[in-house]
Amino acid sequence: MSAIVLAQEAAKGVTDAGLAAIGYGLAAIGPALGVGMIFSSVINGTARQPEARGVLLSLAWTTFALVEVLALLGFVVYFLATG
């Protein structure tokens, strides 16, 4: 199968809401792991260099927002797939 055929099949939408919910649940694992890794790195970096706490926290909140956008995008795609 070519990539075009696969994309056309995917664009038709999911008719089973349960399948879409499982897909969103799997998609939410990535941002959850990302947030955990972000803040564990901040804690580790602050323990190593306490004077860099402000810089690390500002970077952490920026990357946290980017990771959460991925989770919200998955949530929107879930509703588009079921509706």
PDB file of C-alpha atoms in Angstrom:
ATOM      1  CA  MET A   1       0.000   0.000   0.000  1.00  0.00           C
ATOM      2  CA  SER A   2       1.202   3.447  -0.786  1.00  0.00           C
ATOM      3  CA  ALA A   3       1.358   6.257   1.730  1.00  0.00           C
ATOM      4  CA  ILE A   4      -1.452   8.082  -0.072  1.00  0.00           C
ATOM      5  CA  VAL A   5      -3.836   5.159   0.312  1.00  0.00           C
ATOM      6  CA  LEU A   6      -2.965   4.832   3.992  1.00  0.00           C
ATOM      7  CA  ALA A   7      -3.550   8.558   4.535  1.00  0.00           C
ATOM      8  CA  GLN A   8      -6.919   8.379   2.779  1.00  0.00           C
ATOM      9  CA  GLU A   9      -7.974   5.445   4.942  1.00  0.00           C
ATOM     10  CA  ALA A  10      -6.916   7.296   8.088  1.00  0.00           C
ATOM     11  CA  ALA A  11      -8.791  10.435   7.031  1.00  0.00           C
ATOM     12  CA  LYS A  12     -12.099   8.558   6.888  1.00  0.00           C
ATOM     13  CA  GLY A  13     -12.330   8.686  10.660  1.00  0.00           C
ATOM     14  CA  VAL A  14     -12.842   6.167  13.409  1.00  0.00           C
ATOM     15  CA  THR A  15     -16.335   4.777  13.711  1.00  0.00           C
ATOM     16  CA  ASP A  16     -15.711   3.047  17.020  1.00  0.00           C
ATOM     17  CA  ALA A  17     -15.586   5.470  19.958  1.00  0.00           C
ATOM     18  CA  GLY A  18     -13.954   2.863  22.181  1.00  0.00           C
ATOM     19  CA  LEU A  19     -11.060   2.491  19.774  1.00  0.00           C
ATOM     20  CA  ALA A  20     -10.606   6.266  19.703  1.00  0.00           C
ATOM     21  CA  ALA A  21     -10.571   6.351  23.518  1.00  0.00           C
ATOM     22  CA  ILE A  22      -7.876   3.682  23.627  1.00  0.00           C
ATOM     23  CA  GLY A  23      -5.879   5.685  21.087  1.00  0.00           C
ATOM     24  CA  TYR A  24      -6.137   8.831  23.166  1.00  0.00           C
ATOM     25  CA  GLY A  25      -5.134   6.922  26.287  1.00  0.00           C
ATOM     26  CA  LEU A  26      -2.038   5.659  24.537  1.00  0.00           C
ATOM     27  CA  ALA A  27      -1.307   9.130  23.191  1.00  0.00           C
ATOM     28  CA  ALA A  28      -1.531  10.610  26.707  1.00  0.00           C
ATOM     29  CA  ILE A  29       1.301   8.378  27.933  1.00  0.00           C
ATOM     30  CA  GLY A  30       3.896  10.393  25.994  1.00  0.00           C
ATOM     31  CA  PRO A  31       3.126  13.789  27.545  1.00  0.00           C
ATOM     32  CA  ALA A  32       2.824  12.193  30.992  1.00  0.00           C
ATOM     33  CA  LEU A  33       6.300  10.712  30.704  1.00  0.00           C
ATOM     34  CA  GLY A  34       7.595  13.987  29.280  1.00  0.00           C
ATOM     35  CA  VAL A  35       6.330  16.043  32.220  1.00  0.00           C
ATOM     36  CA  GLY A  36       7.857  13.585  34.664  1.00  0.00           C
ATOM     37  CA  MET A  37      11.210  13.723  32.921  1.00  0.00           C
ATOM     38  CA  ILE A  38      11.164  17.524  32.746  1.00  0.00           C
ATOM     39  CA  PHE A  39      10.633  18.067  36.443  1.00  0.00           C
ATOM     40  CA  SER A  40      12.909  15.228  37.518  1.00  0.00           C
ATOM     41  CA  SER A  41      15.669  16.903  35.503  1.00  0.00           C
ATOM     42  CA  VAL A  42      14.921  20.225  37.206  1.00  0.00           C
ATOM     43  CA  ILE A  43      15.182  18.601  40.624  1.00  0.00           C
ATOM     44  CA  ASN A  44      18.422  16.879  39.641  1.00  0.00           C
ATOM     45  CA  GLY A  45      19.886  20.081  38.178  1.00  0.00           C
ATOM     46  CA  THR A  46      18.882  22.134  41.215  1.00  0.00           C
ATOM     47  CA  ALA A  47      20.518  19.596  43.510  1.00  0.00           C
ATOM     48  CA  ARG A  48      23.741  19.858  41.520  1.00  0.00           C
ATOM     49  CA  GLN A  49      23.733  23.655  41.087  1.00  0.00           C
ATOM     50  CA  PRO A  50      21.333  25.473  43.399  1.00  0.00           C
ATOM     51  CA  GLU A  51      22.198  28.867  41.915  1.00  0.00           C
ATOM     52  CA  ALA A  52      20.787  27.782  38.525  1.00  0.00           C
ATOM     53  CA  ARG A  53      17.316  27.137  39.965  1.00  0.00           C
ATOM     54  CA  GLY A  54      15.671  30.165  38.332  1.00  0.00           C
ATOM     55  CA  VAL A  55      16.941  29.371  34.848  1.00  0.00           C
ATOM     56  CA  LEU A  56      16.017  25.709  35.176  1.00  0.00           C
ATOM     57  CA  LEU A  57      12.499  26.482  36.370  1.00  0.00           C
ATOM     58  CA  SER A  58      11.830  28.954  33.566  1.00  0.00           C
ATOM     59  CA  LEU A  59      12.959  26.383  31.001  1.00  0.00           C
ATOM     60  CA  ALA A  60      10.907  23.708  32.752  1.00  0.00           C
ATOM     61  CA  TRP A  61       7.689  25.717  32.611  1.00  0.00           C
ATOM     62  CA  THR A  62       8.252  26.531  28.934  1.00  0.00           C
ATOM     63  CA  THR A  63       8.806  22.911  27.988  1.00  0.00           C
ATOM     64  CA  PHE A  64       5.935  21.834  30.254  1.00  0.00           C
ATOM     65  CA  ALA A  65       3.604  24.079  28.247  1.00  0.00           C
ATOM     66  CA  LEU A  66       4.839  22.615  24.970  1.00  0.00           C
ATOM     67  CA  VAL A  67       4.361  19.046  26.191  1.00  0.00           C
ATOM     68  CA  GLU A  68       0.872  19.800  27.472  1.00  0.00           C
ATOM     69  CA  VAL A  69      -0.078  21.226  24.073  1.00  0.00           C
ATOM     70  CA  LEU A  70       0.629  17.763  22.668  1.00  0.00           C
ATOM     71  CA  ALA A  71      -1.758  16.230  25.204  1.00  0.00           C
ATOM     72  CA  LEU A  72      -4.464  18.773  24.370  1.00  0.00           C
ATOM     73  CA  LEU A  73      -3.943  18.182  20.664  1.00  0.00           C
ATOM     74  CA  GLY A  74      -4.519  14.479  21.237  1.00  0.00           C
ATOM     75  CA  PHE A  75      -7.699  15.327  23.154  1.00  0.00           C
ATOM     76  CA  VAL A  76      -8.985  17.420  20.238  1.00  0.00           C
ATOM     77  CA  VAL A  77      -8.129  14.696  17.731  1.00  0.00           C
ATOM     78  CA  TYR A  78     -10.057  12.205  19.895  1.00  0.00           C
ATOM     79  CA  PHE A  79     -13.207  14.319  19.635  1.00  0.00           C
ATOM     80  CA  LEU A  80     -12.697  14.850  15.921  1.00  0.00           C
ATOM     81  CA  ALA A  81     -12.323  11.102  15.417  1.00  0.00           C
ATOM     82  CA  THR A  82     -15.477  10.251  17.328  1.00  0.00           C
ATOM     83  CA  GLY A  83     -17.636  13.064  16.002  1.00  0.00           C
TER      84      GLY A  83
END
